[in-house]
PDB file of C-alpha atoms and ligand atoms in Angstrom:
ATOM      1  CA  MET A  19       5.038-142.473 -65.195  1.00  0.00           C
ATOM      2  CA  LEU A  20       8.578-143.584 -64.389  1.00  0.00           C
ATOM      3  CA  ILE A  21       9.382-145.627 -61.222  1.00  0.00           C
ATOM      4  CA  ALA A  22      13.260-145.770 -60.567  1.00  0.00           C
ATOM      5  CA  GLY A  23      14.785-147.928 -57.866  1.00  0.00           C
ATOM      6  CA  ASN A  24      17.888-146.457 -56.349  1.00  0.00           C
ATOM      7  CA  TRP A  25      19.690-149.338 -54.657  1.00  0.00           C
ATOM      8  CA  LYS A  26      22.423-147.177 -53.296  1.00  0.00           C
ATOM      9  CA  MET A  27      25.303-149.430 -51.898  1.00  0.00           C
ATOM     10  CA  HIS A  28      23.153-152.673 -51.835  1.00  0.00           C
ATOM     11  CA  LYS A  29      23.324-155.835 -53.979  1.00  0.00           C
ATOM     12  CA  GLY A  30      26.470-157.213 -55.388  1.00  0.00           C
ATOM     13  CA  PRO A  31      26.372-158.804 -58.894  1.00  0.00           C
ATOM     14  CA  ALA A  32      24.977-162.177 -57.774  1.00  0.00           C
ATOM     15  CA  GLU A  33      22.143-160.694 -55.754  1.00  0.00           C
ATOM     16  CA  ALA A  34      21.467-157.947 -58.434  1.00  0.00           C
ATOM     17  CA  GLY A  35      21.257-160.653 -61.242  1.00  0.00           C
ATOM     18  CA  ALA A  36      18.902-162.885 -59.125  1.00  0.00           C
ATOM     19  CA  PHE A  37      16.704-159.804 -58.335  1.00  0.00           C
ATOM     20  CA  CYS A  38      16.441-158.676 -61.944  1.00  0.00           C
ATOM     21  CA  ARG A  39      15.636-162.180 -63.258  1.00  0.00           C
ATOM     22  CA  ALA A  40      12.807-162.149 -60.745  1.00  0.00           C
ATOM     23  CA  LEU A  41      11.864-158.628 -61.692  1.00  0.00           C
ATOM     24  CA  ARG A  42      11.343-159.890 -65.316  1.00  0.00           C
ATOM     25  CA  GLU A  43       8.549-162.133 -64.162  1.00  0.00           C
ATOM     26  CA  ALA A  44       6.890-159.597 -61.743  1.00  0.00           C
ATOM     27  CA  ASP A  45       3.637-157.644 -62.268  1.00  0.00           C
ATOM     28  CA  LEU A  46       4.862-154.102 -62.570  1.00  0.00           C
ATOM     29  CA  GLY A  47       1.691-152.458 -63.703  1.00  0.00           C
ATOM     30  CA  THR A  48       1.971-150.067 -66.655  1.00  0.00           C
ATOM     31  CA  VAL A  49       4.733-147.759 -65.620  1.00  0.00           C
ATOM     32  CA  ASP A  50       8.151-147.415 -67.009  1.00  0.00           C
ATOM     33  CA  VAL A  51      10.735-149.075 -64.704  1.00  0.00           C
ATOM     34  CA  VAL A  52      14.387-148.418 -64.081  1.00  0.00           C
ATOM     35  CA  VAL A  53      16.883-150.012 -61.590  1.00  0.00           C
ATOM     36  CA  CYS A  54      19.972-148.185 -60.430  1.00  0.00           C
ATOM     37  CA  PRO A  55      22.433-150.805 -58.943  1.00  0.00           C
ATOM     38  CA  PRO A  56      25.992-150.028 -57.718  1.00  0.00           C
ATOM     39  CA  ASP A  57      28.563-149.893 -60.456  1.00  0.00           C
ATOM     40  CA  VAL A  58      29.939-153.506 -59.927  1.00  0.00           C
ATOM     41  CA  SER A  59      26.467-154.901 -60.389  1.00  0.00           C
ATOM     42  CA  LEU A  60      25.465-152.931 -63.509  1.00  0.00           C
ATOM     43  CA  GLY A  61      26.674-155.687 -65.949  1.00  0.00           C
ATOM     44  CA  ALA A  62      24.836-158.308 -64.121  1.00  0.00           C
ATOM     45  CA  ALA A  63      21.639-156.241 -64.158  1.00  0.00           C
ATOM     46  CA  VAL A  64      22.000-155.436 -67.875  1.00  0.00           C
ATOM     47  CA  GLN A  65      22.441-159.044 -68.787  1.00  0.00           C
ATOM     48  CA  ALA A  66      19.463-160.251 -66.633  1.00  0.00           C
ATOM     49  CA  LEU A  67      17.221-157.533 -68.006  1.00  0.00           C
ATOM     50  CA  ALA A  68      18.233-157.892 -71.697  1.00  0.00           C
ATOM     51  CA  GLY A  69      15.318-158.037 -74.139  1.00  0.00           C
ATOM     52  CA  THR A  70      13.009-156.315 -71.571  1.00  0.00           C
ATOM     53  CA  GLU A  71      11.717-152.689 -71.339  1.00  0.00           C
ATOM     54  CA  ILE A  72      13.180-152.363 -67.850  1.00  0.00           C
ATOM     55  CA  GLY A  73      16.132-149.949 -67.959  1.00  0.00           C
ATOM     56  CA  VAL A  74      19.391-150.097 -65.962  1.00  0.00           C
ATOM     57  CA  ALA A  75      21.028-146.869 -64.824  1.00  0.00           C
ATOM     58  CA  ALA A  76      24.009-145.943 -62.793  1.00  0.00           C
ATOM     59  CA  GLN A  77      23.982-143.954 -59.604  1.00  0.00           C
ATOM     60  CA  ASN A  78      26.688-141.329 -60.798  1.00  0.00           C
ATOM     61  CA  VAL A  79      28.916-140.753 -63.662  1.00  0.00           C
ATOM     62  CA  HIS A  80      32.155-138.624 -64.184  1.00  0.00           C
ATOM     63  CA  TRP A  81      32.351-135.598 -66.644  1.00  0.00           C
ATOM     64  CA  ALA A  82      35.478-136.766 -68.367  1.00  0.00           C
ATOM     65  CA  ALA A  83      35.540-139.746 -70.893  1.00  0.00           C
ATOM     66  CA  GLU A  84      38.581-140.977 -69.293  1.00  0.00           C
ATOM     67  CA  GLY A  85      41.643-139.761 -67.227  1.00  0.00           C
ATOM     68  CA  PRO A  86      43.292-139.747 -63.869  1.00  0.00           C
ATOM     69  CA  PHE A  87      40.207-139.791 -61.748  1.00  0.00           C
ATOM     70  CA  THR A  88      40.545-142.660 -59.306  1.00  0.00           C
ATOM     71  CA  GLY A  89      37.323-144.286 -58.284  1.00  0.00           C
ATOM     72  CA  GLU A  90      35.226-142.763 -61.005  1.00  0.00           C
ATOM     73  CA  VAL A  91      33.482-144.155 -64.162  1.00  0.00           C
ATOM     74  CA  SER A  92      32.644-142.384 -67.363  1.00  0.00           C
ATOM     75  CA  ALA A  93      29.705-142.184 -69.552  1.00  0.00           C
ATOM     76  CA  PRO A  94      31.241-144.042 -72.455  1.00  0.00           C
ATOM     77  CA  MET A  95      32.135-146.904 -70.102  1.00  0.00           C
ATOM     78  CA  LEU A  96      28.571-147.105 -68.939  1.00  0.00           C
ATOM     79  CA  ARG A  97      27.413-146.984 -72.553  1.00  0.00           C
ATOM     80  CA  GLU A  98      29.682-149.864 -73.409  1.00  0.00           C
ATOM     81  CA  LEU A  99      28.184-151.986 -70.515  1.00  0.00           C
ATOM     82  CA  GLY A 100      24.678-151.348 -71.993  1.00  0.00           C
ATOM     83  CA  VAL A 101      23.610-149.023 -69.270  1.00  0.00           C
ATOM     84  CA  TYR A 102      20.886-146.576 -70.448  1.00  0.00           C
ATOM     85  CA  GLY A 103      21.023-143.818 -67.964  1.00  0.00           C
ATOM     86  CA  THR A 104      22.322-142.380 -64.660  1.00  0.00           C
ATOM     87  CA  ILE A 105      21.382-140.557 -61.493  1.00  0.00           C
ATOM     88  CA  VAL A 106      23.378-137.401 -60.746  1.00  0.00           C
ATOM     89  CA  GLY A 107      23.394-135.035 -57.808  1.00  0.00           C
ATOM     90  CA  HIS A 108      21.810-137.325 -55.298  1.00  0.00           C
ATOM     91  CA  SER A 109      21.778-135.674 -51.893  1.00  0.00           C
ATOM     92  CA  GLU A 110      23.938-138.417 -50.451  1.00  0.00           C
ATOM     93  CA  ARG A 111      26.594-137.388 -53.030  1.00  0.00           C
ATOM     94  CA  ARG A 112      26.123-133.742 -52.210  1.00  0.00           C
ATOM     95  CA  GLN A 113      26.115-134.366 -48.360  1.00  0.00           C
ATOM     96  CA  HIS A 114      28.838-136.947 -47.905  1.00  0.00           C
ATOM     97  CA  PHE A 115      31.127-136.684 -51.010  1.00  0.00           C
ATOM     98  CA  GLY A 116      31.418-132.999 -51.707  1.00  0.00           C
ATOM     99  CA  GLU A 117      29.193-132.888 -54.801  1.00  0.00           C
ATOM    100  CA  THR A 118      28.228-129.245 -55.538  1.00  0.00           C
ATOM    101  CA  ASP A 119      25.867-127.641 -58.101  1.00  0.00           C
ATOM    102  CA  GLU A 120      29.005-127.136 -60.292  1.00  0.00           C
ATOM    103  CA  THR A 121      30.141-130.805 -60.251  1.00  0.00           C
ATOM    104  CA  VAL A 122      26.495-131.978 -60.732  1.00  0.00           C
ATOM    105  CA  ALA A 123      26.109-129.732 -63.715  1.00  0.00           C
ATOM    106  CA  LEU A 124      29.505-131.181 -65.216  1.00  0.00           C
ATOM    107  CA  ARG A 125      28.377-134.735 -64.622  1.00  0.00           C
ATOM    108  CA  LEU A 126      24.932-134.076 -66.075  1.00  0.00           C
ATOM    109  CA  ALA A 127      26.141-132.330 -69.245  1.00  0.00           C
ATOM    110  CA  ALA A 128      28.668-135.095 -70.067  1.00  0.00           C
ATOM    111  CA  ALA A 129      26.126-137.854 -69.502  1.00  0.00           C
ATOM    112  CA  LEU A 130      23.531-136.241 -71.813  1.00  0.00           C
ATOM    113  CA  GLU A 131      26.156-135.584 -74.407  1.00  0.00           C
ATOM    114  CA  HIS A 132      27.157-139.276 -74.414  1.00  0.00           C
ATOM    115  CA  GLY A 133      23.480-140.340 -74.733  1.00  0.00           C
ATOM    116  CA  LEU A 134      22.691-141.306 -71.328  1.00  0.00           C
ATOM    117  CA  GLN A 135      19.282-140.653 -69.815  1.00  0.00           C
ATOM    118  CA  VAL A 136      19.737-138.535 -66.601  1.00  0.00           C
ATOM    119  CA  ILE A 137      17.799-138.429 -63.322  1.00  0.00           C
ATOM    120  CA  ALA A 138      19.075-135.203 -61.636  1.00  0.00           C
ATOM    121  CA  CYS A 139      18.219-134.910 -57.929  1.00  0.00           C
ATOM    122  CA  VAL A 140      17.439-131.725 -56.102  1.00  0.00           C
ATOM    123  CA  GLY A 141      15.917-130.999 -52.688  1.00  0.00           C
ATOM    124  CA  GLU A 142      16.122-129.004 -49.625  1.00  0.00           C
ATOM    125  CA  THR A 143      17.302-130.020 -46.148  1.00  0.00           C
ATOM    126  CA  GLU A 144      15.068-129.795 -43.100  1.00  0.00           C
ATOM    127  CA  ALA A 145      16.869-126.552 -41.833  1.00  0.00           C
ATOM    128  CA  GLU A 146      16.417-124.964 -45.192  1.00  0.00           C
ATOM    129  CA  ARG A 147      12.596-125.865 -45.320  1.00  0.00           C
ATOM    130  CA  GLU A 148      12.108-124.571 -41.757  1.00  0.00           C
ATOM    131  CA  ALA A 149      13.964-121.324 -42.632  1.00  0.00           C
ATOM    132  CA  GLY A 150      11.544-120.800 -45.632  1.00  0.00           C
ATOM    133  CA  GLU A 151      14.336-121.420 -48.059  1.00  0.00           C
ATOM    134  CA  THR A 152      12.831-124.303 -50.001  1.00  0.00           C
ATOM    135  CA  GLN A 153      12.097-122.305 -53.238  1.00  0.00           C
ATOM    136  CA  ALA A 154      15.374-120.585 -53.033  1.00  0.00           C
ATOM    137  CA  VAL A 155      17.267-123.862 -52.751  1.00  0.00           C
ATOM    138  CA  LEU A 156      15.386-125.464 -55.604  1.00  0.00           C
ATOM    139  CA  ALA A 157      15.773-122.385 -57.846  1.00  0.00           C
ATOM    140  CA  ARG A 158      19.576-122.434 -57.405  1.00  0.00           C
ATOM    141  CA  GLN A 159      19.867-126.292 -57.856  1.00  0.00           C
ATOM    142  CA  VAL A 160      17.592-126.357 -60.818  1.00  0.00           C
ATOM    143  CA  GLY A 161      18.974-123.180 -62.199  1.00  0.00           C
ATOM    144  CA  ALA A 162      22.473-124.692 -62.207  1.00  0.00           C
ATOM    145  CA  ILE A 163      21.259-127.663 -64.000  1.00  0.00           C
ATOM    146  CA  ALA A 164      19.239-125.570 -66.565  1.00  0.00           C
ATOM    147  CA  ALA A 165      22.467-123.600 -67.344  1.00  0.00           C
ATOM    148  CA  ALA A 166      24.461-126.616 -68.007  1.00  0.00           C
ATOM    149  CA  ILE A 167      22.369-128.187 -70.724  1.00  0.00           C
ATOM    150  CA  GLY A 168      21.591-127.339 -74.348  1.00  0.00           C
ATOM    151  CA  ASP A 169      18.162-128.966 -74.448  1.00  0.00           C
ATOM    152  CA  THR A 170      16.330-131.045 -72.189  1.00  0.00           C
ATOM    153  CA  ASP A 171      16.116-134.316 -74.134  1.00  0.00           C
ATOM    154  CA  GLY A 172      16.763-137.175 -71.946  1.00  0.00           C
ATOM    155  CA  LEU A 173      16.604-135.174 -68.707  1.00  0.00           C
ATOM    156  CA  VAL A 174      14.286-135.912 -65.679  1.00  0.00           C
ATOM    157  CA  LEU A 175      14.557-134.275 -62.389  1.00  0.00           C
ATOM    158  CA  ALA A 176      13.895-135.958 -59.058  1.00  0.00           C
ATOM    159  CA  TYR A 177      12.629-133.758 -56.204  1.00  0.00           C
ATOM    160  CA  GLU A 178      13.902-135.465 -53.126  1.00  0.00           C
ATOM    161  CA  PRO A 179      13.469-133.338 -49.850  1.00  0.00           C
ATOM    162  CA  VAL A 180      16.585-134.456 -47.809  1.00  0.00           C
ATOM    163  CA  TRP A 181      14.462-134.753 -44.637  1.00  0.00           C
ATOM    164  CA  ALA A 182      12.336-137.410 -46.283  1.00  0.00           C
ATOM    165  CA  ILE A 183      15.137-139.689 -47.537  1.00  0.00           C
ATOM    166  CA  GLY A 184      15.466-142.923 -45.566  1.00  0.00           C
ATOM    167  CA  THR A 185      13.581-141.351 -42.655  1.00  0.00           C
ATOM    168  CA  GLY A 186      10.096-142.694 -43.213  1.00  0.00           C
ATOM    169  CA  ARG A 187       8.822-139.103 -43.212  1.00  0.00           C
ATOM    170  CA  THR A 188       7.354-138.905 -46.769  1.00  0.00           C
ATOM    171  CA  ALA A 189       6.415-135.494 -48.160  1.00  0.00           C
ATOM    172  CA  THR A 190       2.706-134.976 -48.285  1.00  0.00           C
ATOM    173  CA  PRO A 191       1.203-135.218 -51.818  1.00  0.00           C
ATOM    174  CA  ALA A 192       0.514-131.485 -51.379  1.00  0.00           C
ATOM    175  CA  ILE A 193       4.120-130.581 -50.479  1.00  0.00           C
ATOM    176  CA  ALA A 194       5.365-132.754 -53.409  1.00  0.00           C
ATOM    177  CA  GLN A 195       2.999-131.182 -55.853  1.00  0.00           C
ATOM    178  CA  GLU A 196       3.883-127.566 -54.790  1.00  0.00           C
ATOM    179  CA  ALA A 197       7.644-128.227 -55.161  1.00  0.00           C
ATOM    180  CA  HIS A 198       7.247-130.068 -58.474  1.00  0.00           C
ATOM    181  CA  ALA A 199       5.158-127.217 -59.976  1.00  0.00           C
ATOM    182  CA  PHE A 200       7.823-124.781 -58.882  1.00  0.00           C
ATOM    183  CA  VAL A 201      10.573-126.798 -60.293  1.00  0.00           C
ATOM    184  CA  LYS A 202       8.830-126.972 -63.611  1.00  0.00           C
ATOM    185  CA  THR A 203       8.587-123.171 -63.829  1.00  0.00           C
ATOM    186  CA  ILE A 204      12.384-123.264 -64.037  1.00  0.00           C
ATOM    187  CA  LEU A 205      12.868-126.422 -66.066  1.00  0.00           C
ATOM    188  CA  ASP A 206       9.898-127.966 -67.937  1.00  0.00           C
ATOM    189  CA  VAL A 207      10.812-131.750 -67.673  1.00  0.00           C
ATOM    190  CA  PRO A 208       9.177-134.685 -65.977  1.00  0.00           C
ATOM    191  CA  VAL A 209       9.813-134.621 -62.090  1.00  0.00           C
ATOM    192  CA  LEU A 210       9.964-137.677 -59.983  1.00  0.00           C
ATOM    193  CA  TYR A 211       9.407-137.533 -56.277  1.00  0.00           C
ATOM    194  CA  GLY A 212      11.777-139.351 -53.844  1.00  0.00           C
ATOM    195  CA  GLY A 213      11.976-139.730 -50.161  1.00  0.00           C
ATOM    196  CA  SER A 214      10.403-142.741 -48.246  1.00  0.00           C
ATOM    197  CA  VAL A 215       8.172-143.835 -51.127  1.00  0.00           C
ATOM    198  CA  LYS A 216       6.371-147.018 -50.195  1.00  0.00           C
ATOM    199  CA  PRO A 217       3.526-149.101 -51.546  1.00  0.00           C
ATOM    200  CA  GLU A 218       1.150-147.288 -49.232  1.00  0.00           C
ATOM    201  CA  ASN A 219       1.916-143.789 -50.356  1.00  0.00           C
ATOM    202  CA  ALA A 220       2.893-144.308 -54.014  1.00  0.00           C
ATOM    203  CA  GLY A 221      -0.567-144.124 -55.354  1.00  0.00           C
ATOM    204  CA  GLU A 222      -1.461-140.798 -53.736  1.00  0.00           C
ATOM    205  CA  LEU A 223       1.904-139.194 -54.568  1.00  0.00           C
ATOM    206  CA  ALA A 224       1.500-140.389 -58.306  1.00  0.00           C
ATOM    207  CA  ALA A 225      -2.022-138.957 -58.444  1.00  0.00           C
ATOM    208  CA  GLU A 226      -0.687-135.462 -58.091  1.00  0.00           C
ATOM    209  CA  GLN A 227      -0.637-133.571 -61.506  1.00  0.00           C
ATOM    210  CA  ASP A 228       3.065-132.725 -61.536  1.00  0.00           C
ATOM    211  CA  VAL A 229       4.335-135.957 -60.025  1.00  0.00           C
ATOM    212  CA  ASP A 230       5.651-137.932 -62.982  1.00  0.00           C
ATOM    213  CA  GLY A 231       7.026-140.874 -61.154  1.00  0.00           C
ATOM    214  CA  ALA A 232       9.167-141.905 -58.108  1.00  0.00           C
ATOM    215  CA  LEU A 233      12.776-142.462 -57.233  1.00  0.00           C
ATOM    216  CA  VAL A 234      12.523-145.250 -54.633  1.00  0.00           C
ATOM    217  CA  GLY A 235      15.472-146.099 -52.120  1.00  0.00           C
ATOM    218  CA  GLY A 236      14.904-148.489 -49.365  1.00  0.00           C
ATOM    219  CA  ALA A 237      11.625-149.884 -50.641  1.00  0.00           C
ATOM    220  CA  SER A 238      13.118-150.722 -54.045  1.00  0.00           C
ATOM    221  CA  LEU A 239      15.469-153.397 -52.483  1.00  0.00           C
ATOM    222  CA  ASP A 240      12.569-155.775 -51.783  1.00  0.00           C
ATOM    223  CA  LEU A 241      10.941-157.145 -55.020  1.00  0.00           C
ATOM    224  CA  SER A 242       7.495-157.334 -53.549  1.00  0.00           C
ATOM    225  CA  SER A 243       7.415-153.845 -52.260  1.00  0.00           C
ATOM    226  CA  PHE A 244       9.032-152.441 -55.480  1.00  0.00           C
ATOM    227  CA  ALA A 245       6.508-154.166 -57.548  1.00  0.00           C
ATOM    228  CA  ALA A 246       3.683-152.977 -55.457  1.00  0.00           C
ATOM    229  CA  ILE A 247       4.964-149.304 -55.817  1.00  0.00           C
ATOM    230  CA  CYS A 248       4.971-149.790 -59.548  1.00  0.00           C
ATOM    231  CA  ARG A 249       1.502-151.218 -59.618  1.00  0.00           C
ATOM    232  CA  ALA A 250       0.126-148.428 -57.210  1.00  0.00           C
ATOM    233  CA  ALA A 251       1.583-145.647 -59.389  1.00  0.00           C
ATOM    234  CA  SER A 252       0.269-147.137 -62.599  1.00  0.00           C
ATOM    235  CA  PRO A 253      -2.286-144.805 -64.185  1.00  0.00           C
ATOM    236  CA  SER A 254      -4.785-147.678 -64.612  1.00  0.00           C
ATOM    237  CA  SER A 255      -4.759-148.518 -61.014  1.00  0.00           C
ATOM    238  CA  ARG A 256      -5.519-144.883 -59.987  1.00  0.00           C
ATOM    239  CA  SER A 257      -8.350-144.024 -62.334  1.00  0.00           C
TER     240      SER A 257
HETATM  241  P1  LIG B  19      14.381-143.676 -49.621  1.00  0.00           P
HETATM  242  O1  LIG B  19      15.479-143.048 -50.659  1.00  0.00           O
HETATM  243  O2  LIG B  19      13.231-144.044 -50.564  1.00  0.00           O
HETATM  244  O3  LIG B  19      15.000-144.785 -48.893  1.00  0.00           O
HETATM  245  O4  LIG B  19      13.976-142.616 -48.829  1.00  0.00           O
HETATM  246  C1  LIG B  19      15.154-142.315 -51.767  1.00  0.00           C
HETATM  247  C2  LIG B  19      16.520-141.777 -52.468  1.00  0.00           C
HETATM  248  O5  LIG B  19      17.384-141.486 -51.762  1.00  0.00           O
HETATM  249  O6  LIG B  19      16.531-141.737 -53.650  1.00  0.00           O
END
């Protein structure tokens, strides 16, 4: 069970360091924990969490090792900083920054090649769900990911229905389970659920057979709610 906190564009270095020092002392149950700060705060997070089992991952990565790509960072740069992994293909990148299945595949392949763990995000929009296209969208997105990789070592997927992100409208455990099971027929890797995960729903989502953790946005910014999610999703607290 993996709980990853996607901070999005929140917490500069000072706040990230303070949060991570407090995270070291928090009761996080028995799950694996990762935080994903913005790039400028990765170093502070790595430093504050040194010597712990808590991982630090980026929110995106470029496919080239270096080059004329203004505003991007590369996998070797992240590795040099002590970062252990990265998110790729988040729907906010796809929606607002022109990320496509092709660029997601390039980023993901480069990240894995350079030894980063990857959380690759997929998920349908509300219009796609209403049009009955959920499985077709997931098949296309996951298919592009599957085609880009040699083996699945280091890869985790996150099913994040776009209509559930930041909206307070969480997918029901049944919807999540159905989507996760479908995704695993294409690519057999752990699948996190993301979209309005909170302390109140983390336990029931984590109890579904094919839910292997959560990618948490808004509720990961507050230490007590993030720790409560980690505890609620811990296998021991659900038995
Ligand atoms: P949310 O975001 O938990 O705020 O809905 C999840 C995500 O975008 O990863």
